[in-house]
mmCIF file of C-alpha atoms and ligand atoms in Angstrom:
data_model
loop_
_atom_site.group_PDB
_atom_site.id
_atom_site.type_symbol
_atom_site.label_atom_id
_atom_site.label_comp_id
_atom_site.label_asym_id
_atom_site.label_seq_id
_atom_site.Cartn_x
_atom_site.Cartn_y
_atom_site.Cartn_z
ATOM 1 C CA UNK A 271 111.114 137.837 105.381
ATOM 2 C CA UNK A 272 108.383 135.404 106.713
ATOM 3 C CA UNK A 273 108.930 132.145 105.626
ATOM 4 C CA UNK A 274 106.050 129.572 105.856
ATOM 5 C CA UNK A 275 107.904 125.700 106.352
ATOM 6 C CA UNK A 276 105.300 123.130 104.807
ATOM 7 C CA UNK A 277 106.408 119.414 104.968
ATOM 8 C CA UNK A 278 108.504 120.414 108.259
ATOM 9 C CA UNK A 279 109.959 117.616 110.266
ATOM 10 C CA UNK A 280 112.381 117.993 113.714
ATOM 11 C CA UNK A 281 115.631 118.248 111.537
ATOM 12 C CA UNK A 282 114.415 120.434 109.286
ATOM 13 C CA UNK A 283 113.381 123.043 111.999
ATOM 14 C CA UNK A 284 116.771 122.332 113.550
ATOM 15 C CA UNK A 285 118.661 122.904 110.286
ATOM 16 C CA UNK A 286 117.056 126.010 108.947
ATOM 17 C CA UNK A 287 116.769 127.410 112.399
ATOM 18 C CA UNK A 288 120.462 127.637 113.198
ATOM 19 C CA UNK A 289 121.180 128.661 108.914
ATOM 20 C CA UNK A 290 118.915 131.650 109.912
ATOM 21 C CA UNK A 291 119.921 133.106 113.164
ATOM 22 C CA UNK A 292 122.048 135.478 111.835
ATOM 23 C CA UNK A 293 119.187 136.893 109.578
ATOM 24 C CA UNK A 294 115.991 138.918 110.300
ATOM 25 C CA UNK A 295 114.070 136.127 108.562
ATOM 26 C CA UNK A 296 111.214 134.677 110.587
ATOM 27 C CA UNK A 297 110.975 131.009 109.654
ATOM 28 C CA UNK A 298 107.214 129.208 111.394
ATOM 29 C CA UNK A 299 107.268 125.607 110.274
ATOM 30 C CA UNK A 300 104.199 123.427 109.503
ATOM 31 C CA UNK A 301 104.033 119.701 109.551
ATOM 32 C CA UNK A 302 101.311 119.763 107.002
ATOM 33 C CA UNK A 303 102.258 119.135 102.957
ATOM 34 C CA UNK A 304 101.892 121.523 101.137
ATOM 35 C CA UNK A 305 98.828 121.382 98.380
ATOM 36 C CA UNK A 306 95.785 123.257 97.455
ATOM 37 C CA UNK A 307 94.096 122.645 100.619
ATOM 38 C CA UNK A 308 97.066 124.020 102.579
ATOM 39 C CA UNK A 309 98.578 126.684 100.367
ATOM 40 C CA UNK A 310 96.174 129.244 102.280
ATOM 41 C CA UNK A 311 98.631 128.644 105.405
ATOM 42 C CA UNK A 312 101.088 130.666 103.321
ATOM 43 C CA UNK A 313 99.218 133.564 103.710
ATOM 44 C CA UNK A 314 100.644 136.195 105.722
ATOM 45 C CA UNK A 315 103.934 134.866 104.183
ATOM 46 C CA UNK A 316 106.237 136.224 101.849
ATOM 47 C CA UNK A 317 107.798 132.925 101.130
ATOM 48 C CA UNK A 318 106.727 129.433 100.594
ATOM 49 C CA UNK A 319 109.660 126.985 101.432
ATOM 50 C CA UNK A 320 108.507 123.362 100.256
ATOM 51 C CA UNK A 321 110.174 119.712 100.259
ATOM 52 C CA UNK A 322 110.273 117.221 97.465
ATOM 53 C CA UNK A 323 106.569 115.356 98.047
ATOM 54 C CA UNK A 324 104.550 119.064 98.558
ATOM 55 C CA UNK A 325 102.379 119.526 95.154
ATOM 56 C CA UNK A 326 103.310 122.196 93.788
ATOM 57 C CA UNK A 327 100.606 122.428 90.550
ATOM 58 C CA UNK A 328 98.736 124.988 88.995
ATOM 59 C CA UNK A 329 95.826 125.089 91.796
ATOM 60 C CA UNK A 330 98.291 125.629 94.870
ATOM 61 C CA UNK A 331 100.164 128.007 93.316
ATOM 62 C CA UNK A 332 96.959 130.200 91.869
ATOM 63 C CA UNK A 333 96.133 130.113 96.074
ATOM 64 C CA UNK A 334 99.981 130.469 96.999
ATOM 65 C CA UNK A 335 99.597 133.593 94.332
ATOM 66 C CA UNK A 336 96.398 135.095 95.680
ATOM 67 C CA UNK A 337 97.805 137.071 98.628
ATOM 68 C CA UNK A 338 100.422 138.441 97.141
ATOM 69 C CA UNK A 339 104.003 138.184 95.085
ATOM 70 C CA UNK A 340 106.092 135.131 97.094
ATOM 71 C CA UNK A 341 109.020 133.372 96.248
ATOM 72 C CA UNK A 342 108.589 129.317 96.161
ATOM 73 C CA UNK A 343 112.286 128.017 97.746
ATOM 74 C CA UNK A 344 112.758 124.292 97.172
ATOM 75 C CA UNK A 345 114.670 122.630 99.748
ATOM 76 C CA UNK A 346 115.278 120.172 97.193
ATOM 77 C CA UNK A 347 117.583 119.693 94.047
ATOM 78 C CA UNK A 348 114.524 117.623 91.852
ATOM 79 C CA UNK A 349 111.827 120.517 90.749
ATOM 80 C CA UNK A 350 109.294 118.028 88.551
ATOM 81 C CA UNK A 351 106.670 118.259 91.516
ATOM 82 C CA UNK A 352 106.633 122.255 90.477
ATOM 83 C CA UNK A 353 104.254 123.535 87.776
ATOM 84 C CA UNK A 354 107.220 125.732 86.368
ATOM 85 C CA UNK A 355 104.855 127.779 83.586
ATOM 86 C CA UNK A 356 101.837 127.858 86.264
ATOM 87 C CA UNK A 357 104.480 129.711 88.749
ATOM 88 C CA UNK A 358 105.713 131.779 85.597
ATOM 89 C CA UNK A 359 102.230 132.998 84.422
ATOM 90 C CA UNK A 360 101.648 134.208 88.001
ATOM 91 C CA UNK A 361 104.902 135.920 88.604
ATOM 92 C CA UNK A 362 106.275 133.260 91.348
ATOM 93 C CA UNK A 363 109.861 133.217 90.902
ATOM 94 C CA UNK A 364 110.806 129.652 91.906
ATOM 95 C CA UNK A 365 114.787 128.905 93.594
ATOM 96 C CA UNK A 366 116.120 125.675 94.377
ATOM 97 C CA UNK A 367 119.302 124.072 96.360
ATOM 98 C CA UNK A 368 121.145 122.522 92.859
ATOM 99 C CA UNK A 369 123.895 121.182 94.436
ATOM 100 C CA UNK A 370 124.198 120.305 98.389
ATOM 101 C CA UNK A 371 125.596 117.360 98.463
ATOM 102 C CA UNK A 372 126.312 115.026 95.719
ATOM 103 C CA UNK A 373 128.376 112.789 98.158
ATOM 104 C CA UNK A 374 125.425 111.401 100.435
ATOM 105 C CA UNK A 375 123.225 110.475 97.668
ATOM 106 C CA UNK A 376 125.966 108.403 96.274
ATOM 107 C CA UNK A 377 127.477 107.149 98.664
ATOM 108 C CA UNK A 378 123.627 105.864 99.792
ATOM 109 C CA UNK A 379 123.635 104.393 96.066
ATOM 110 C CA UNK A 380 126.464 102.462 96.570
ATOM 111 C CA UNK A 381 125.794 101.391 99.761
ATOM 112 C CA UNK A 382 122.393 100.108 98.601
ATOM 113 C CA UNK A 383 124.792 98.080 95.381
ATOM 114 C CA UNK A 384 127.032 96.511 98.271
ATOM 115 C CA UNK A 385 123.772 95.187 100.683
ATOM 116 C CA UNK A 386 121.753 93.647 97.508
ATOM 117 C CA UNK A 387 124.829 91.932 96.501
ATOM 118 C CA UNK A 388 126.295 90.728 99.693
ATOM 119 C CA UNK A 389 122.521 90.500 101.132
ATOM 120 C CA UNK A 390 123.208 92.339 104.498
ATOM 121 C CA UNK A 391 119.447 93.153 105.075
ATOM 122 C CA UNK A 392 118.993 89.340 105.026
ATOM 123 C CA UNK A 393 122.137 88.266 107.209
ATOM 124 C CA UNK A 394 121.324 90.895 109.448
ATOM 125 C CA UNK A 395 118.274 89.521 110.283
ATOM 126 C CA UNK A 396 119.134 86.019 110.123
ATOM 127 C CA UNK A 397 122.314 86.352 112.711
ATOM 128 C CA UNK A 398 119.942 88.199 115.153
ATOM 129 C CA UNK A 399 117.740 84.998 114.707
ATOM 130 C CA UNK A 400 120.433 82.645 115.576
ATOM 131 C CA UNK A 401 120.843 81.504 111.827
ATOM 132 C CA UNK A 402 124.239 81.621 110.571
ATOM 133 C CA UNK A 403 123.376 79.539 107.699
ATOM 134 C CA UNK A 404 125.266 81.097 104.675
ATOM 135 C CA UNK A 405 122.485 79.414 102.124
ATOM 136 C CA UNK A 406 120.847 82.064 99.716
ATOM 137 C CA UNK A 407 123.628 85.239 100.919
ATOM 138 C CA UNK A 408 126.342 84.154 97.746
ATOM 139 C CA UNK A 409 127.062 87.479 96.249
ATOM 140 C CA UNK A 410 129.624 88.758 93.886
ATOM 141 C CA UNK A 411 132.834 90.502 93.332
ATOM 142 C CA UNK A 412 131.437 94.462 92.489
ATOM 143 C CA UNK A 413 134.740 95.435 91.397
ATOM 144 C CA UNK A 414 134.528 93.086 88.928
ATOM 145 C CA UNK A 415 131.514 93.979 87.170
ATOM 146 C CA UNK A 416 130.462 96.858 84.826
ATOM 147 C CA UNK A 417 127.897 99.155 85.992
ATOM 148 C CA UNK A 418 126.137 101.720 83.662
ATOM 149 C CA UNK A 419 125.069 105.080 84.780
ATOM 150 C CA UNK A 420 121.720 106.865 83.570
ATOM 151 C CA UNK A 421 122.650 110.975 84.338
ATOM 152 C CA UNK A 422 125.743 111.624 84.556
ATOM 153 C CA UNK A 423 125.842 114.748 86.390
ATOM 154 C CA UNK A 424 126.403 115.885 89.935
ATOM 155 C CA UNK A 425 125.299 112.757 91.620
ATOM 156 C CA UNK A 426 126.517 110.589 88.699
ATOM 157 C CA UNK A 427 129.933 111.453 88.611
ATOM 158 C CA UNK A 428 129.873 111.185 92.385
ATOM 159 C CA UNK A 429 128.798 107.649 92.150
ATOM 160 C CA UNK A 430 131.448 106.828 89.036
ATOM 161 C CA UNK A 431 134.411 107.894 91.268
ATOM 162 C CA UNK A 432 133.539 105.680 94.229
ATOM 163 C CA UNK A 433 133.182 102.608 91.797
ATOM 164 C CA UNK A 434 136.213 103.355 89.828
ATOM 165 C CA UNK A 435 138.069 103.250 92.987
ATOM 166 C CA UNK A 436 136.673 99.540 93.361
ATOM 167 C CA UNK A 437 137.555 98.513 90.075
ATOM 168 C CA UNK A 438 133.903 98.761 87.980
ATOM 169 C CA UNK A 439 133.996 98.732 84.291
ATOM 170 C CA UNK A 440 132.021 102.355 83.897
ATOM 171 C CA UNK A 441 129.429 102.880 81.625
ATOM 172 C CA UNK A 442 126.722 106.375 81.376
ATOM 173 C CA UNK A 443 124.281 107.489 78.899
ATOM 174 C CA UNK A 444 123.889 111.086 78.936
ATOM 175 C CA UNK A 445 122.154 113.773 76.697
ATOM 176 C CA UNK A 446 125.455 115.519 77.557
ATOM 177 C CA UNK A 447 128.961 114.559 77.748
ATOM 178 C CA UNK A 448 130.741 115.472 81.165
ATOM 179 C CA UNK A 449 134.361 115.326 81.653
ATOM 180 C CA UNK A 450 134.075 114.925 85.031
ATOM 181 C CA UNK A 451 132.929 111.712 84.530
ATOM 182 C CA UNK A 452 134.942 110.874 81.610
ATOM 183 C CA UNK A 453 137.948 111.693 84.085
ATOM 184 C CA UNK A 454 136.631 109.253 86.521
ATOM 185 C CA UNK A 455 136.434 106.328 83.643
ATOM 186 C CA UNK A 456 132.881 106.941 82.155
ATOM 187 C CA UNK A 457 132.660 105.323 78.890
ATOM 188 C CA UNK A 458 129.844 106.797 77.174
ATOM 189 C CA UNK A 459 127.654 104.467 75.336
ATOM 190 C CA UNK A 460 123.898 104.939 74.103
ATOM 191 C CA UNK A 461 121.387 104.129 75.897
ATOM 192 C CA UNK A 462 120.382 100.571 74.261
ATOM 193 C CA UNK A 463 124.011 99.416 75.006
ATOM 194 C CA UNK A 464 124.246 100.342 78.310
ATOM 195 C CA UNK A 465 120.671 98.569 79.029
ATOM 196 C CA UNK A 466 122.616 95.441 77.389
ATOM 197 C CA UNK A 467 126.105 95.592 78.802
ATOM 198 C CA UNK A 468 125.607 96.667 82.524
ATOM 199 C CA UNK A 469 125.329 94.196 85.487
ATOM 200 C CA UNK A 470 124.113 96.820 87.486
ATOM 201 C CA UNK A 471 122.315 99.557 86.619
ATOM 202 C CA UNK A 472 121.989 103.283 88.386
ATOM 203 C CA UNK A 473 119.546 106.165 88.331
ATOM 204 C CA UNK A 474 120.590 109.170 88.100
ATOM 205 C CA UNK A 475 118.448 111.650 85.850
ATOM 206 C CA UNK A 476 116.022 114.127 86.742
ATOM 207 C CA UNK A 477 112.210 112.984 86.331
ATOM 208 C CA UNK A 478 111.053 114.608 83.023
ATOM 209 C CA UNK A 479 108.934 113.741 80.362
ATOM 210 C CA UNK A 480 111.895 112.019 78.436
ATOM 211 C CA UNK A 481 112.684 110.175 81.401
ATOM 212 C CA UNK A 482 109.520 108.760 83.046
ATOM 213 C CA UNK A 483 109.018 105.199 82.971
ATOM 214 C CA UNK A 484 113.262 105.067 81.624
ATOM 215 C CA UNK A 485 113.353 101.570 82.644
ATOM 216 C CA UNK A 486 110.329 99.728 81.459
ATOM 217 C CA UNK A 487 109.453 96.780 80.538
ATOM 218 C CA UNK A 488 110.911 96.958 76.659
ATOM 219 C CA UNK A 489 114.041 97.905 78.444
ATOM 220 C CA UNK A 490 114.211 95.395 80.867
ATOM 221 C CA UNK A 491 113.614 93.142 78.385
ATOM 222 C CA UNK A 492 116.879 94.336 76.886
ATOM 223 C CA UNK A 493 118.706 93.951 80.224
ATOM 224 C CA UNK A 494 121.249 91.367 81.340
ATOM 225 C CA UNK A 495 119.598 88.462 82.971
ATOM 226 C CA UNK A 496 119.957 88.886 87.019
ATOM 227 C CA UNK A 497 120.639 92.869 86.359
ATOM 228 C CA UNK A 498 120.481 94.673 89.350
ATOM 229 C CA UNK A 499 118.880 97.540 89.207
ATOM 230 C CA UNK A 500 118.834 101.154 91.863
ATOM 231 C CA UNK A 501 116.964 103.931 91.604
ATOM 232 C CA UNK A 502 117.863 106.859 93.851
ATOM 233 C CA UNK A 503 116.637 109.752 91.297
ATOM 234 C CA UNK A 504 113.037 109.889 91.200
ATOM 235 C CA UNK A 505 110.293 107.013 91.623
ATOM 236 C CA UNK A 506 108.905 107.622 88.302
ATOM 237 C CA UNK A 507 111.904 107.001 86.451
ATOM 238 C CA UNK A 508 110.716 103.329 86.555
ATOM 239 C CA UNK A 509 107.515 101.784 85.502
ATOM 240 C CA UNK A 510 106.994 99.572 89.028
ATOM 241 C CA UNK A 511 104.516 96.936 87.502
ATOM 242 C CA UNK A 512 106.858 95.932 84.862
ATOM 243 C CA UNK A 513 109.829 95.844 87.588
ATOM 244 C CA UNK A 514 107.734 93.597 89.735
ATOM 245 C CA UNK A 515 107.287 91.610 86.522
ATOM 246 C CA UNK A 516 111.206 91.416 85.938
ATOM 247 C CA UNK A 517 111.857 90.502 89.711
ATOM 248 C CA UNK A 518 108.576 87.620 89.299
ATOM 249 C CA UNK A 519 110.672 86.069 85.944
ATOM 250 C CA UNK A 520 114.203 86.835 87.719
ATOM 251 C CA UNK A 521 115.502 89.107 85.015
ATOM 252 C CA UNK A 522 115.782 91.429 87.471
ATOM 253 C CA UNK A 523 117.817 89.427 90.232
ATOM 254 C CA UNK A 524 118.169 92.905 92.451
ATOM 255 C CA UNK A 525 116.218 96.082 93.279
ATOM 256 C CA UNK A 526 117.468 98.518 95.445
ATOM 257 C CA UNK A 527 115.041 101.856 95.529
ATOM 258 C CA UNK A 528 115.192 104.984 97.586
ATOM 259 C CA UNK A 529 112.230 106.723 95.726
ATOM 260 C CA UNK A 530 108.860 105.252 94.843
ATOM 261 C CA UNK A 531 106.394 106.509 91.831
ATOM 262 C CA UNK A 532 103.767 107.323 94.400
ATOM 263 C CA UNK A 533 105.870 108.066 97.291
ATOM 264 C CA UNK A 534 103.416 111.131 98.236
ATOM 265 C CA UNK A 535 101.482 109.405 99.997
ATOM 266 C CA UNK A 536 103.886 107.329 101.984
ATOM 267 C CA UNK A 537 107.347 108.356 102.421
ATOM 268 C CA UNK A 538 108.763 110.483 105.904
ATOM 269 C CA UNK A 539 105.580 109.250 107.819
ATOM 270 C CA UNK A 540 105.397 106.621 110.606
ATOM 271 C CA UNK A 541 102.835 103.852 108.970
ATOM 272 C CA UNK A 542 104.495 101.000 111.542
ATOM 273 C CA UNK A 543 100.396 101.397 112.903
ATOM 274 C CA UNK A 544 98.640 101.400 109.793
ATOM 275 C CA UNK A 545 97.491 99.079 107.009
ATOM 276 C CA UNK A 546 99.145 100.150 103.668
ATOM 277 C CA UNK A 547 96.745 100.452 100.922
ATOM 278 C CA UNK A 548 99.574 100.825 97.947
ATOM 279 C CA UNK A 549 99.239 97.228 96.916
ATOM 280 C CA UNK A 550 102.300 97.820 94.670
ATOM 281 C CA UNK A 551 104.364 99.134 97.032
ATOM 282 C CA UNK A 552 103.522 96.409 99.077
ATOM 283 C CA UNK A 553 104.418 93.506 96.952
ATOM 284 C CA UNK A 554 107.640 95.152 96.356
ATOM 285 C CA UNK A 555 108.163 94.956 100.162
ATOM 286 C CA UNK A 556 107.624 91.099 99.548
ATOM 287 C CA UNK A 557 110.821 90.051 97.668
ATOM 288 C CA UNK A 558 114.052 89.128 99.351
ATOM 289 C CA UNK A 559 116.293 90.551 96.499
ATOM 290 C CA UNK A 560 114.519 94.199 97.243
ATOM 291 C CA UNK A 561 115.857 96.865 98.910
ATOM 292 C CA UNK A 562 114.189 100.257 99.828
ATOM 293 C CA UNK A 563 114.723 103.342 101.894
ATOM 294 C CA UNK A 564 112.452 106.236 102.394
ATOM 295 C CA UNK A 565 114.016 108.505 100.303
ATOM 296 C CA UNK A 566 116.830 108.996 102.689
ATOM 297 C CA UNK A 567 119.874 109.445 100.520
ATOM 298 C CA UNK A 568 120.521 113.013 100.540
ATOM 299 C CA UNK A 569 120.209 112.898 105.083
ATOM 300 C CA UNK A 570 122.996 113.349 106.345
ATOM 301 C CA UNK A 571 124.646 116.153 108.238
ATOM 302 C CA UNK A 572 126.499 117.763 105.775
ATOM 303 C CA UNK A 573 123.824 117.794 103.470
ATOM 304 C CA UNK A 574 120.773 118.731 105.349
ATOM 305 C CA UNK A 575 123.592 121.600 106.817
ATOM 306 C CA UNK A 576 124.240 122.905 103.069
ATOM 307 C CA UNK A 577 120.553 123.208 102.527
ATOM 308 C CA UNK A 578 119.397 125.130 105.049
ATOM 309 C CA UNK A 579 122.153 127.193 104.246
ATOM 310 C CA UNK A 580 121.724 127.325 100.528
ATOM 311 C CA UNK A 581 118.019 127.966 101.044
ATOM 312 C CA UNK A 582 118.419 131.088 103.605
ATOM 313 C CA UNK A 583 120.645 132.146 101.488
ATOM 314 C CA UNK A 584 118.682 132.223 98.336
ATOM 315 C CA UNK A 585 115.727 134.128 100.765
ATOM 316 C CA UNK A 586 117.895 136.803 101.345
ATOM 317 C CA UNK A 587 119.256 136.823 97.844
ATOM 318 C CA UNK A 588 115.194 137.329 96.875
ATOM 319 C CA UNK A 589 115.145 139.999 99.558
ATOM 320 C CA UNK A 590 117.519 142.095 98.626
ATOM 321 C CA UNK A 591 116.887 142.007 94.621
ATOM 322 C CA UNK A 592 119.933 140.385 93.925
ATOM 323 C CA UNK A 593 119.627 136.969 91.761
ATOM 324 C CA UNK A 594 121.262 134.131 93.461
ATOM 325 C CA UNK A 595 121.791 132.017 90.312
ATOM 326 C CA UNK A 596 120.096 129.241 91.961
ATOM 327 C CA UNK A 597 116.367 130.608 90.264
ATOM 328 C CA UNK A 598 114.909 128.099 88.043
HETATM 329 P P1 LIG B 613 122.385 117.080 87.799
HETATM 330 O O1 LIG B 613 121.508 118.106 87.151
HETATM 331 O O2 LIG B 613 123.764 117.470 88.230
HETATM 332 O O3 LIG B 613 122.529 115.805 86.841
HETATM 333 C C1 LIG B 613 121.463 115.251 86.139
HETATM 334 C C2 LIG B 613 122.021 114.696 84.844
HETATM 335 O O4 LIG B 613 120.967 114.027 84.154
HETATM 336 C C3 LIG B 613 122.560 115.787 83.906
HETATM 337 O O5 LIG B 613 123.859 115.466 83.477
HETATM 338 C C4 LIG B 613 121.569 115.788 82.753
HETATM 339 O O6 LIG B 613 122.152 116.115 81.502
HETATM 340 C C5 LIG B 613 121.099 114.342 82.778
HETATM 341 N N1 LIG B 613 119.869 114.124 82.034
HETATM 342 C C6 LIG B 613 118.834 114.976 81.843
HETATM 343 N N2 LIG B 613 117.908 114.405 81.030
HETATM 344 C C7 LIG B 613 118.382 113.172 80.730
HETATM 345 C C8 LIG B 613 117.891 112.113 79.920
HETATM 346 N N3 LIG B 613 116.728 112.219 79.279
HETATM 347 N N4 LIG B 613 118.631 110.988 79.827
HETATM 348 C C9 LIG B 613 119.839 110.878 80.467
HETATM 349 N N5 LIG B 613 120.362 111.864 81.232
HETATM 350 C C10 LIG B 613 119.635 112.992 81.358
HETATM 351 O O7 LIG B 613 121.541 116.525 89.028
HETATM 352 P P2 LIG B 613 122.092 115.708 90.276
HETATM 353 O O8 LIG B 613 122.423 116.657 91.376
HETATM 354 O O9 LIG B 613 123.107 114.736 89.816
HETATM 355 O O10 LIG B 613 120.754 114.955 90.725
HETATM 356 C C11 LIG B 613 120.171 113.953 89.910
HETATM 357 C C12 LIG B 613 118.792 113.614 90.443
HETATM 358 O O11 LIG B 613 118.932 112.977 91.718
HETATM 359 C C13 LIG B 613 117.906 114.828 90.734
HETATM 360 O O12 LIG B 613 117.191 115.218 89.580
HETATM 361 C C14 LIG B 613 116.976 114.328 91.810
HETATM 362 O O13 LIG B 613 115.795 113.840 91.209
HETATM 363 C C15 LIG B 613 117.722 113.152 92.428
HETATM 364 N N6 LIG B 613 118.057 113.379 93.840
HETATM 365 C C16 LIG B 613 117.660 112.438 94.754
HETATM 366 C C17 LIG B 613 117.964 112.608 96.100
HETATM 367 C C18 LIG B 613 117.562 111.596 97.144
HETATM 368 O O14 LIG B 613 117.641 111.886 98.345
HETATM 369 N N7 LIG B 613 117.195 110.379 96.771
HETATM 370 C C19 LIG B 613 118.658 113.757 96.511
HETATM 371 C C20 LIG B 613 119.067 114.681 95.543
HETATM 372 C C21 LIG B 613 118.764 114.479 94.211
#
């Protein structure tokens, strides 16, 4: 099949190049995003493999649609940037990658718990200044603390079994139940309670209408003072100008964020030459107690590896009429 790459950076090219040399597929890979002013690069394609920022709404996928049946393969787990009924009315089945690796996106979560508290970023810097001043770096004993998990699938449980091996009292709020994460010491609680009990606070949910704006500022105000709170899910889980508010008053004594409400328009791109006009994000960027990455917690080598796989795979899955269980 031809496959048209939109949001295609070096390691994505070398990923899904080596997944599909043992197929006929012929992958061409664009930088561009994909939206309604690039869907018509997807033309001559049969299928339209897009990343987690491309748009996927009704208008791209009416042009996706107009030359032709194609399949729309996510490279991603999170499908909210897809207008699912849109791709439904035009006869666009839609596949995804649900599961790649759960590991690096908690492992990144944890890792982003253990520099807030123990304020790496900031000694990092400081050392390679010449100050080894320990003023302002006190942290605290994780293992000692209870953290509450929002979504406790996949990623969830991933995260509960590192921190039960440190010691954390575990809560999640769920709309379901998982044993997995009962077995690694999940205590489920509702939502209101886990707001109230947990010293730290993790992101795990997909980004749906129930869960936009999660953490806002009625919740916050529910939260234990100094909470620290880490969003690797989706940016919109949290309402950013009431966070900013929380980290202004100290309520929210750490923020550690891998995804950003209006990360479009920023994330994977170079801007070390360019003003940034997102006055939110920027103030963010201001506080000490704040910690963000570019949405990198699912890049690492085993992940980006099971990917590419998982997405060639569900191509030739489309290809040969058989259903790959991974449609949405
Ligand atoms: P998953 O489907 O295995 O788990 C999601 C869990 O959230 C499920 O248990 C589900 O029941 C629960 N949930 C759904 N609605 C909820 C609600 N209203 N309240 C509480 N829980 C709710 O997914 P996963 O593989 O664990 O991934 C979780 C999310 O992580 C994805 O949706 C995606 O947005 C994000 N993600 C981020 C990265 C990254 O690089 N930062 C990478 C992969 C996934």
């Amino acid at each position: 099949m031809r496959v048209a790459v939109f949001s295609t950076k070096p390691y994505d090219k070398r990923f899904l190049s080596a997944a599909a040399e043992e197929t006929d597929h012929e992958l061409e890979f664009f930088e561009a995003r994909l939206d309604r002013t690039t869907a018509a690069l997807a033309d001559d394609f049969d299928v339209v493999c897009a990343f987690v920022n491309d748009e996927l709404g009704a208008a791209t996928l009416l042009r996706v649609a107009k030359t032709g049946p194609k399949l729309i393969a996510l490279r991603s787990a999170g499908f909210n940037h897809v207008d699912l009924e849109s791709a439904k009315s035009l006869g666009l089945p839609v596949v995804r990658v649900p599961a790649y690796s759960p590991r690096s996106v908690a492992e990144h979560t944890v890792a982003l718990m253990l520099a807030l508290d123990r304020k790496i970023h900031r000694a990092h810097a400081r050392v390679r200044e010449g100050n080894l001043s320990l003023d302002g770096l006190l942290g605290f004993d994780l293992g000692s603390r209870t953290v509450g998990i929002v979504g406790t699938g996949k990623i969830g449980v991933a995260v509960a079994k590192i921190l039960s091996g440190f010691g954390c009292r575990l809560l999640g709020y769920d709309v379901y139940e998982n044993s997995d994460a009962v077995a690694a010491g999940v205590e489920y609680v509702d939502l209101a309670t886990l707001w109230e009990e947990s010293d730290v606070v993790s992101l795990h949910a997909p980004l749906t209408p129930e869960t936009h704006h999660l953490v806002d500022a009625s919740a916050i105000a529910t939260m234990k003072d100094g909470v620290m709170v880490i969003n690797t899910s989706r940016g919109a889980l949290i309402d950013t100008a009431a966070v900013i508010e929380g980290l202004k008053s100290g309520k929210i004594g750490h923020l550690g964020l891998d995804v950003y409400e209006e990360e479009g328009d920023l994330f994977f791109e170079d801007l070390s030459n360019t003003v940034i006009q997102d006055d939110v994000f920027s103030r963010l960027l201001t506080f000490p107690n704040v910690l963000i990455t570019g949405h990198q917690a699912f890049f690492t080598v085993e992940a980006l590896e099971a990917i590419a796989t998982a997405t060639i795979a569900n191509i030739t899955a489309f290809e040969e009429g058989r259903v790959s269980g991974n449609e949405l």
